[in-house]
Tab-separated table of C-alpha atoms and ligand atoms in Angstrom:
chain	number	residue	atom	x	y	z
A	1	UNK	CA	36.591	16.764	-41.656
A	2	UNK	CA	38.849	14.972	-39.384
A	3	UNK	CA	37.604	12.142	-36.846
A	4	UNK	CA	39.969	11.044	-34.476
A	5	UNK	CA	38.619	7.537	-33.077
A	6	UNK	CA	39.386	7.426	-28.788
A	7	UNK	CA	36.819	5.427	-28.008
A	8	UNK	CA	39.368	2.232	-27.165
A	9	UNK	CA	42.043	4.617	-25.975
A	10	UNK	CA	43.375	7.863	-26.543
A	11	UNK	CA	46.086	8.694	-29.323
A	12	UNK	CA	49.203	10.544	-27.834
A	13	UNK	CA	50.280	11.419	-30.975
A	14	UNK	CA	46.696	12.945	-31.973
A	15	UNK	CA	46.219	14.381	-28.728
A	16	UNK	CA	49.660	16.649	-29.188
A	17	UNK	CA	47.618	17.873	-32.323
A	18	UNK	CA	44.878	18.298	-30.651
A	19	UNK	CA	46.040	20.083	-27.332
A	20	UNK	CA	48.488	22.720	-30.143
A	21	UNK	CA	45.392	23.332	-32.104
A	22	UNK	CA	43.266	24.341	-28.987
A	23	UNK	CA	45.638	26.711	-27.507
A	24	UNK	CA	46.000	27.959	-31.481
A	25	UNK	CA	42.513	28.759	-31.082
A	26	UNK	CA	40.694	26.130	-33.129
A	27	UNK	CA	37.484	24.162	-32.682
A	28	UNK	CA	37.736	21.008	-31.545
A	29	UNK	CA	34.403	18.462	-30.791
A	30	UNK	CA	35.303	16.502	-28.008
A	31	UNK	CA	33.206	14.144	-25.169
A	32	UNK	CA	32.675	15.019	-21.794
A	33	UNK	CA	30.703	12.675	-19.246
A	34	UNK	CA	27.539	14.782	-19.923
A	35	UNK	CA	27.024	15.625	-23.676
A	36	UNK	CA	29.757	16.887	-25.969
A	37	UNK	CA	31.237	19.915	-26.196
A	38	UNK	CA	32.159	22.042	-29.068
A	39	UNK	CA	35.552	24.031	-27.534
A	40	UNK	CA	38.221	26.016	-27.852
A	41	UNK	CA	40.775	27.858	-25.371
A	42	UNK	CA	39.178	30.200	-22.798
A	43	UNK	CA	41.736	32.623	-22.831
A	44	UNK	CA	41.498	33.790	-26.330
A	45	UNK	CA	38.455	35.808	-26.836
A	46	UNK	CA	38.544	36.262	-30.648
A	47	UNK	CA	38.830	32.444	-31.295
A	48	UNK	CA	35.744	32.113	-28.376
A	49	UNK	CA	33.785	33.853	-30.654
A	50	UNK	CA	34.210	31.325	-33.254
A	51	UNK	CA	32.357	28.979	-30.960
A	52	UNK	CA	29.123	31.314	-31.007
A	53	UNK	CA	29.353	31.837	-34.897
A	54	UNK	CA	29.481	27.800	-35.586
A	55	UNK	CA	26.491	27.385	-32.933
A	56	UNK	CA	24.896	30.079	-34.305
A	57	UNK	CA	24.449	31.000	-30.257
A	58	UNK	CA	23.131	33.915	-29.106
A	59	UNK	CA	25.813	36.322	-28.652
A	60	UNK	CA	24.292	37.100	-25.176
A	61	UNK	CA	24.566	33.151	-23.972
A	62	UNK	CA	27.907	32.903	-22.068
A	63	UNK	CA	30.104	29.608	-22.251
A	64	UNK	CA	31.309	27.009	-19.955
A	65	UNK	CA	34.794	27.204	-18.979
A	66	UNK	CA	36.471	23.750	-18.525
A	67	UNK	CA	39.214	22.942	-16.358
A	68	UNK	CA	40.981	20.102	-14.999
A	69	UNK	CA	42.261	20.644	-11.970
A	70	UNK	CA	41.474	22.976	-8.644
A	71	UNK	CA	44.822	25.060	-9.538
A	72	UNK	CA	43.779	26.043	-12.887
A	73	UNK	CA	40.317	26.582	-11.236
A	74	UNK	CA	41.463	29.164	-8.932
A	75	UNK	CA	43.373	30.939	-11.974
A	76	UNK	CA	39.945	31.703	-13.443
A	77	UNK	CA	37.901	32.761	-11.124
A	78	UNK	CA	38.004	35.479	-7.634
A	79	UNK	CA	37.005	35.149	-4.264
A	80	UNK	CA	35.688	31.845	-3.623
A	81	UNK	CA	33.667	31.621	-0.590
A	82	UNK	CA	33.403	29.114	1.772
A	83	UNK	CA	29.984	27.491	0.463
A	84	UNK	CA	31.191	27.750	-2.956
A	85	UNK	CA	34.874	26.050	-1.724
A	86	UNK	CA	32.192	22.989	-0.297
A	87	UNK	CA	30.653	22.627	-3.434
A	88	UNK	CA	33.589	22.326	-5.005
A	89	UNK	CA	34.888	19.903	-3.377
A	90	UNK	CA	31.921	17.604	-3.342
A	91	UNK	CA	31.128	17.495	-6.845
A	92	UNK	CA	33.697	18.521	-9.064
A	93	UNK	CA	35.368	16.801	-11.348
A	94	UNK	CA	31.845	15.892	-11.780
A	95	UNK	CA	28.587	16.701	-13.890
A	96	UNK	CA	28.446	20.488	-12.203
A	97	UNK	CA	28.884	23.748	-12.890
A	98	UNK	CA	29.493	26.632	-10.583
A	99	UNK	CA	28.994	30.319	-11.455
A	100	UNK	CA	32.031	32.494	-9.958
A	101	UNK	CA	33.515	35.786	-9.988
A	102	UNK	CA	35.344	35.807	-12.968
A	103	UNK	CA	38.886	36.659	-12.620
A	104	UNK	CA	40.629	39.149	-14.634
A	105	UNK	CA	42.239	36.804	-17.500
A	106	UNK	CA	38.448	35.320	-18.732
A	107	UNK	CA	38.019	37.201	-21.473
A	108	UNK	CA	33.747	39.420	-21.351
A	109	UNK	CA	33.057	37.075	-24.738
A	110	UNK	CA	33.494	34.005	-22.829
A	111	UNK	CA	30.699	35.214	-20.218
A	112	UNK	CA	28.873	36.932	-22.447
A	113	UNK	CA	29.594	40.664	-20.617
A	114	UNK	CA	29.355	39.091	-17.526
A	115	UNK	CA	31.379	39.318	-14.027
A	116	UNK	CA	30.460	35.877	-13.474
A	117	UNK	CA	31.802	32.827	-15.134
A	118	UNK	CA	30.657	29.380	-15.447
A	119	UNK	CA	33.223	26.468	-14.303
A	120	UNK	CA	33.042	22.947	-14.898
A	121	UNK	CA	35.933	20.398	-14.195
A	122	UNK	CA	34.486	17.011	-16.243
A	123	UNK	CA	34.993	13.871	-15.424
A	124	UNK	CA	36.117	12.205	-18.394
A	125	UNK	CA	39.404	10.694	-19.015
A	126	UNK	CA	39.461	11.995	-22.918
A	127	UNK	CA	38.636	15.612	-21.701
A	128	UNK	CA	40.651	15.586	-18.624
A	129	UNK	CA	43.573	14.575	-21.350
A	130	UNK	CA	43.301	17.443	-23.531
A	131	UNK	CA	42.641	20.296	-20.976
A	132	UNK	CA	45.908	19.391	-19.300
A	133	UNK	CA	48.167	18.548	-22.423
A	134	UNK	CA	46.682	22.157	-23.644
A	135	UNK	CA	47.410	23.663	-20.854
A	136	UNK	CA	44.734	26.205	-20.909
A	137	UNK	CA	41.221	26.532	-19.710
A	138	UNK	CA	39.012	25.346	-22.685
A	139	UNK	CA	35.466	27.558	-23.372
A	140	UNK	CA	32.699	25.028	-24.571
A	141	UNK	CA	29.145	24.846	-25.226
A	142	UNK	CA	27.570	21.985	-25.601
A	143	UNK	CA	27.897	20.320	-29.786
A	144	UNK	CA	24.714	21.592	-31.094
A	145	UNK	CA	23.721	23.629	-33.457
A	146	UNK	CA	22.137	26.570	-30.936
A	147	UNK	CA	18.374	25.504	-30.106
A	148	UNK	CA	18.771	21.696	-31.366
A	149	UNK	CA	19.290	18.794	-28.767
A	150	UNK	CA	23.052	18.372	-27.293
A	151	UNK	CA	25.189	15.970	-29.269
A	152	UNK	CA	25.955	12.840	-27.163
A	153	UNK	CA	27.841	11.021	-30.041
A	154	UNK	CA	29.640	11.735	-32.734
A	155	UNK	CA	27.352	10.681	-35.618
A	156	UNK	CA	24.545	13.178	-34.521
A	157	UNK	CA	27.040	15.976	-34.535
A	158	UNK	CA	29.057	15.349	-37.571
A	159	UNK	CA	26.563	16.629	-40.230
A	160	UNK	CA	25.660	19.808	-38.076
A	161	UNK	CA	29.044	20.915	-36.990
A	162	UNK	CA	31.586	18.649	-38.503
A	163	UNK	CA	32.863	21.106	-41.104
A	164	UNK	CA	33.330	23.896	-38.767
A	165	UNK	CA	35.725	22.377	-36.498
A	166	UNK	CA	39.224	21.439	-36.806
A	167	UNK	CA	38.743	18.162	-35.792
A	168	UNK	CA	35.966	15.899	-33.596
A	169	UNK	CA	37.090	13.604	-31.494
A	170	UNK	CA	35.087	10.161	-30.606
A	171	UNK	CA	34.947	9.327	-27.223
A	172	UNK	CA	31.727	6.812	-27.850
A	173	UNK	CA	28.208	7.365	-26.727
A	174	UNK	CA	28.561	10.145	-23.198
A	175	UNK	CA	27.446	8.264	-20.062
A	176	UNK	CA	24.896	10.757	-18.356
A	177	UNK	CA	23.384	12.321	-22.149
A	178	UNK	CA	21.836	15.760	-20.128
A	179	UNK	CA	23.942	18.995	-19.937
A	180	UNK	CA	25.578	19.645	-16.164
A	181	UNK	CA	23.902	20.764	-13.356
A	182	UNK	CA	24.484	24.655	-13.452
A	183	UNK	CA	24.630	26.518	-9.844
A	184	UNK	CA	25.018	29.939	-8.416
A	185	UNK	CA	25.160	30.213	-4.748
A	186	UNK	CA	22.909	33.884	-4.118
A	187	UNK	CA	22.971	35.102	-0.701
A	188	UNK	CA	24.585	32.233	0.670
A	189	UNK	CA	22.794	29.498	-1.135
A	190	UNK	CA	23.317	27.572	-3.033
A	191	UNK	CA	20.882	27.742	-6.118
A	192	UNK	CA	19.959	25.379	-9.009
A	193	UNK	CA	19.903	27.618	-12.487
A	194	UNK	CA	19.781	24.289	-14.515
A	195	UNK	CA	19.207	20.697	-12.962
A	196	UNK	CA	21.344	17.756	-14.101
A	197	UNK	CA	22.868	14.758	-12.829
A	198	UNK	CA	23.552	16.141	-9.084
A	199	UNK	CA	20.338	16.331	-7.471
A	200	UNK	CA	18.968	19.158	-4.901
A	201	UNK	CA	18.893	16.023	-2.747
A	202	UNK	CA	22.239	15.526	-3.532
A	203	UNK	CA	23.361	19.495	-2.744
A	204	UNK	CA	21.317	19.374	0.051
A	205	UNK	CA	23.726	16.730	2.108
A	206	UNK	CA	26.691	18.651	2.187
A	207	UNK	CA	25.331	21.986	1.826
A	208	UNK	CA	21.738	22.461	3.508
A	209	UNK	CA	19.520	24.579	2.044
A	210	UNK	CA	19.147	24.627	-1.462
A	211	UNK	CA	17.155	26.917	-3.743
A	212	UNK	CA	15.389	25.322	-7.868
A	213	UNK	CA	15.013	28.291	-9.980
A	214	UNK	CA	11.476	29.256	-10.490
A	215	UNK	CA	12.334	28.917	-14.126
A	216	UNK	CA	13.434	25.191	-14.720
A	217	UNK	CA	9.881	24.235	-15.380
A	218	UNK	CA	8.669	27.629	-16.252
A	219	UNK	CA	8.861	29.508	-19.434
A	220	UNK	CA	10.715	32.509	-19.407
A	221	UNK	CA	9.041	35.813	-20.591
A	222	UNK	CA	10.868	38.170	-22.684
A	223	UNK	CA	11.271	40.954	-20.329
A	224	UNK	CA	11.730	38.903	-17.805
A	225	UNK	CA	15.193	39.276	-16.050
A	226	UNK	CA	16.885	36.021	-15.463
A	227	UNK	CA	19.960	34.588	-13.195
A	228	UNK	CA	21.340	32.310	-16.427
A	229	UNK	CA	20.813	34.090	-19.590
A	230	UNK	CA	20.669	30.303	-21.697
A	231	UNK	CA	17.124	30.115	-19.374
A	232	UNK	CA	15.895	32.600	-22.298
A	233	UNK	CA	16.806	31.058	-25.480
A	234	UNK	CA	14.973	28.403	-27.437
A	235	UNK	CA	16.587	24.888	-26.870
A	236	UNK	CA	16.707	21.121	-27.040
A	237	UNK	CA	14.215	21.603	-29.669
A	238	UNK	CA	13.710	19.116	-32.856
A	239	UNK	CA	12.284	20.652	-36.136
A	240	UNK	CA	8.898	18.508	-35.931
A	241	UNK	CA	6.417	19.976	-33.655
A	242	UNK	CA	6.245	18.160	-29.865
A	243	UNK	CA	4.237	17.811	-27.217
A	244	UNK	CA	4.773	16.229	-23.759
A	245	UNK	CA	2.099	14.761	-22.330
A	246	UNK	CA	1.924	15.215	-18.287
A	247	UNK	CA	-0.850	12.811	-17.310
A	248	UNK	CA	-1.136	10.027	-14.587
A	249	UNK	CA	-4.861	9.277	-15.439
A	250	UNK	CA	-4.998	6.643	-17.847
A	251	UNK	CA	-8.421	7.487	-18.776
A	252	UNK	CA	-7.373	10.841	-19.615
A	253	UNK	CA	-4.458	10.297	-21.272
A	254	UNK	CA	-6.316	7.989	-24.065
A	255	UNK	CA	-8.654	10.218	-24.410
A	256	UNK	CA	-6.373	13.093	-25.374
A	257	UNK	CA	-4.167	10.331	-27.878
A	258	UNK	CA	-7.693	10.128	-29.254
A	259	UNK	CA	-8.059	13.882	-29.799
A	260	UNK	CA	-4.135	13.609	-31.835
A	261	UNK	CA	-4.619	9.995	-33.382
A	262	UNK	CA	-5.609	11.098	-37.267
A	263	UNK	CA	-2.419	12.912	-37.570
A	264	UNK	CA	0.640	11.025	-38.614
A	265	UNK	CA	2.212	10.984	-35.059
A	266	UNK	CA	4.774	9.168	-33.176
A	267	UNK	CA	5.133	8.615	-29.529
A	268	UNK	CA	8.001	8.491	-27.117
A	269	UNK	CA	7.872	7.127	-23.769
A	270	UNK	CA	8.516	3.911	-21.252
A	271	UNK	CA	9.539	0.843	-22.611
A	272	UNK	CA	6.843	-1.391	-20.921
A	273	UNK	CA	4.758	0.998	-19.110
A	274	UNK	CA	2.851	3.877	-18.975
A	275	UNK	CA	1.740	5.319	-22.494
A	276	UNK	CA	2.614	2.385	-24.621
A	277	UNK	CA	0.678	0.001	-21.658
A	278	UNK	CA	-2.576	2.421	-21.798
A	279	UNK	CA	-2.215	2.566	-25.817
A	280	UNK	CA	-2.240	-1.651	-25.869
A	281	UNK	CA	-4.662	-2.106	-22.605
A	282	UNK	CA	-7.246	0.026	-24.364
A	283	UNK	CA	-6.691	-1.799	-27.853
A	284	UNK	CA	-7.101	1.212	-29.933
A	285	UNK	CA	-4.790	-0.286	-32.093
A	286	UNK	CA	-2.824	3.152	-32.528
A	287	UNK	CA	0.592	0.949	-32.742
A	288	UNK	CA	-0.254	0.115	-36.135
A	289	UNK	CA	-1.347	3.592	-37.049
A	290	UNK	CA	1.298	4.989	-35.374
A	291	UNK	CA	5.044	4.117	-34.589
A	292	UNK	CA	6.038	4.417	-30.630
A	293	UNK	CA	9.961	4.340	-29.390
A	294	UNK	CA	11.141	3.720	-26.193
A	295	UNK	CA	13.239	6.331	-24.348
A	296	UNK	CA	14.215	3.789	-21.896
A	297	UNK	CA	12.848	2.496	-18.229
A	298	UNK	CA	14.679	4.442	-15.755
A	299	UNK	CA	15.628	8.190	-15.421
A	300	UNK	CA	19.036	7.426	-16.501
A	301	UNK	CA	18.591	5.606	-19.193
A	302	UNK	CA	15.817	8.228	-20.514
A	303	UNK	CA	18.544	11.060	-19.732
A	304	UNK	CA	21.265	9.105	-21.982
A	305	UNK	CA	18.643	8.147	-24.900
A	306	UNK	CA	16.490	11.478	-25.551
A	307	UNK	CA	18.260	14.095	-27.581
A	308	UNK	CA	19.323	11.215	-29.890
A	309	UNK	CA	15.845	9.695	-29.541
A	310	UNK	CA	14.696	12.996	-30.779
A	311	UNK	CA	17.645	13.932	-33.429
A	312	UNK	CA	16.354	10.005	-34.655
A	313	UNK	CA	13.029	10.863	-34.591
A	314	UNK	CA	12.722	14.324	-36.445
A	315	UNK	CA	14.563	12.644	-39.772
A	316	UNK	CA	11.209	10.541	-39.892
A	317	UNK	CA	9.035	13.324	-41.129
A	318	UNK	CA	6.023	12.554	-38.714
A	319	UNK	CA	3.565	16.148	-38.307
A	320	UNK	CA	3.922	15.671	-34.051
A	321	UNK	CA	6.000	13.872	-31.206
A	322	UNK	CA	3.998	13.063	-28.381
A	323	UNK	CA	6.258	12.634	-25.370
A	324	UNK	CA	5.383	10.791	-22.339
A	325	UNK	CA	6.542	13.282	-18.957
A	326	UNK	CA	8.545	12.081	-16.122
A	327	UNK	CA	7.730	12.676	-12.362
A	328	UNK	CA	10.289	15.529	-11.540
A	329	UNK	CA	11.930	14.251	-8.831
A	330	UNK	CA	15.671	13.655	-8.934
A	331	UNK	CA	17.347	13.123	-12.271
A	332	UNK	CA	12.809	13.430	-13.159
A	333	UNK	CA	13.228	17.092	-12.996
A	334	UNK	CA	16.318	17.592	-14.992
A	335	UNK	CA	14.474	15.126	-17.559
A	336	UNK	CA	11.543	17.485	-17.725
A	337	UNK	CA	13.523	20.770	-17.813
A	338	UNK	CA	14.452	19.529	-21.246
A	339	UNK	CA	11.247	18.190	-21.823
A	340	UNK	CA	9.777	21.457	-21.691
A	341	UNK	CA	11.903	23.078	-23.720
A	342	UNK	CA	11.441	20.611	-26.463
A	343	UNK	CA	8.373	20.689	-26.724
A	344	UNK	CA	8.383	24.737	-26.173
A	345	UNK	CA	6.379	24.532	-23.761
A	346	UNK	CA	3.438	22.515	-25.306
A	347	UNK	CA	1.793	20.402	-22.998
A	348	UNK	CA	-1.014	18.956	-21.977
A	349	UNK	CA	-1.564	18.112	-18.432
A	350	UNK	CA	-3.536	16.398	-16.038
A	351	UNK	CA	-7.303	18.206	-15.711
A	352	UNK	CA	-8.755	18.895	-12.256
A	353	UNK	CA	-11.501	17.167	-13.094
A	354	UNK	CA	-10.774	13.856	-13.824
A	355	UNK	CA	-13.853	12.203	-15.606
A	356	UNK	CA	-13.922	8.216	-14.485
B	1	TXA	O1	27.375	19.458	-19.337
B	1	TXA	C1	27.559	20.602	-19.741
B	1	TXA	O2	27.395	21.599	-19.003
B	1	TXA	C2	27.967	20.791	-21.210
B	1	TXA	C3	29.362	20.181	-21.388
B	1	TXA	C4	29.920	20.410	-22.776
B	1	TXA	O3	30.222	20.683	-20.406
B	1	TXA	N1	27.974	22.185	-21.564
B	1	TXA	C5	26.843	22.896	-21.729
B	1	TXA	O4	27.045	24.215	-22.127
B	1	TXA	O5	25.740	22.457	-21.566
B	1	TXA	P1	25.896	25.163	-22.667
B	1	TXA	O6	26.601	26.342	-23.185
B	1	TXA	O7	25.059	24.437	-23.609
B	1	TXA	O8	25.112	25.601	-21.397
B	1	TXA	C6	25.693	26.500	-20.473
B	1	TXA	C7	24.623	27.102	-19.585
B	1	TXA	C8	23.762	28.070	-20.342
B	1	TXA	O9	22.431	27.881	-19.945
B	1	TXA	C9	24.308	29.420	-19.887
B	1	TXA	O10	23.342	30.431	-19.953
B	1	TXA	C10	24.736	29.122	-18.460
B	1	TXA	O11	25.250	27.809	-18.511
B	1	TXA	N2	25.795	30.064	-18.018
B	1	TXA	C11	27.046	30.178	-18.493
B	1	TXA	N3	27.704	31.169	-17.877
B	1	TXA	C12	26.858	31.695	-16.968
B	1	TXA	C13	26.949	32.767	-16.020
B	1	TXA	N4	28.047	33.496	-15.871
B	1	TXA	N5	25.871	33.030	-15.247
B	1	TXA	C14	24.743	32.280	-15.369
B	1	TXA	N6	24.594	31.270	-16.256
B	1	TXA	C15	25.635	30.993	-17.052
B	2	MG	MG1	23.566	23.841	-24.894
């Protein structure tokens, strides 16, 4: 397995291997500013389907086609409309994908069978690099075996994916640590399939109106027919059974840690607040018993810290994860999208009734 190390500065002469190998059709493991992706070029659609057989994806979970610039943007997609041209142009390069017409030249195993296509120009000097030294659009999920948390550094993804890749490439630790935001615009607006870093507040300055998915805090049913097929799938999900707990009421919140306690558990949550204040305050002495680790103290440092948190975590052979939730407001709901997901949908929430 080969690791190239960019994390000072990038390697011209590696990156000439690099760019060859990609438009070769080989893997490659490289860092975006969200999470790592695990890529090849877009316009090959047997080597795409390598990508799906190393994740062990879904076949009917279409990829994410990077570019890095608005030219070779417009190469890979049709009809941009005026909305979608203002979107553009606000966030991207940035942490945002837009769903397009797909153009001709994107192969169907790229988007899965579909006439759409999913386009993301990062931000990320190491990324930006490679897509233009290739010289092609490059097709990449996010590093992670299919279901498990996205990769946001190179030791969590080296035993998982290392060996099927020609090479990873370490960019350091990625700066945001949640997947993009993912958006189709649908009868003229704009709508939110995924949140990430760019808000619905932040959509909502240049664009208006913007529509959240019924589905990014909602579990998807089987037969349920869905805007973004990866809405379906299992995700973000550790081995070691989780469950988020969505409580203000401190009352109510020890007295469901009380219901979990004789089980070898762990919790994750605020550094200084919240669960880990109401575990001390009520000196039930369950940070002996139990171990507790901090996901951080803002929304951005919880959205860089989880999946590793959790990757970390799941090694220690406890029998449950209790999460602490987030509000999900801003970067809150993109937090608790994942949340959800990791804990498949196992949570316990605030009662109606709160007893005092
Ligand atoms: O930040 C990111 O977006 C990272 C980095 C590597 O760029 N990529 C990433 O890719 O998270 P992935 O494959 O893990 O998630 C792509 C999501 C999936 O939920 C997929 O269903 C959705 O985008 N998607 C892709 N193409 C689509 C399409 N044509 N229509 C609707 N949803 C689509
Ligand atoms: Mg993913």
């Amino acid at each position: 397995m080969k690791v190239f190390n960019w994390k000072e500065s990038i390697n011209e002469k590696e990156l000439n291997i690099v760019a060859s190998k990609i438009k070769d059709g080989e893997l490659i493991v490289f860092p975006t500013e969200t999470v790592y992706g695990i890529g090849t070029n877009a316009l090959e659609g047997e080597a795409c389907n390598k990508i799906f057989k190393a994740k062990g994806r879904p076949s009917d979970n279409p990829l994410i086609v990077h570019v890095c610039s608005l030219k070779m943007l417009k190469k890979c997609v049709n009809n941009i409309s005026q909305i979608e041209e203002k979107l553009i142009n606000a966030f991207m390069p940035g942490p945002f994908t837009l769903i397009l017409e797909k153009a001709e030249k994107i192969p169907l195993s790229v988007t899965a069978g579909l006439k759409t296509v999913a386009i993301r120009m990062p931000n990320n000097e190491i990324a930006k690099k490679i897509i233009e030294k290739a010289g092609v659009p490059i097709a990449a999920p996010s590093a992670n075996e299919s279901g498990k948390p996205s990769g946001t550094n190179i030791e969590d993804i080296k035993d998982e994916l290392g060996e099927k890749v020609f090479a990873l490439i370490d960019g350091g630790r990625t700066e945001i640590g949640l997947e993009s935001t993912v958006v189709k615009v649908v009868n003229g607006i704009p709508k939110i399939l995924r949140p990430g870093k760019i808000t619905a507040e932040d959509i909502e300055k240049v664009i208006g109106k913007v529509n959240i998915d019924e589905h990014v805090l909602e579990k998807v049913e089987i037969e349920e027919k869905v805007e973004s097929p990866g809405m379906k799938h299992r995700h973000y999900a550790p081995k070691t059974k989780c469950i988020l707990l969505d409580i203000d009421d401190e009352n109510q919140k020890i007295k469901e840690i009380n219901k979990l306690v004789n089980q070898n558990i762990c919790f994750i949550g605020f550094t200084e607040t919240g669960l880990k204040l109401s575990l001390l305050e009520n000196k039930l002495n369950y940070l002996t018993k139990t171990d507790f680790y901090s996901y951080g103290d803002t929304l951005e440092e919880i959205s860089q810290n989880i999946f590793s948190l959790l990757r970390k975590v799941d090694k220690m052979n406890y029998e449950l994860i209790v999460i602490e939730g987030v509000k999900p407001e801003g970067l809150g709901l993109a937090i608790m999208n994942r949340l959800l997901r990791t804990c498949e949908f196992n949570v316990i929430r605030q009662s109606e009734n709160i007893e005092k």
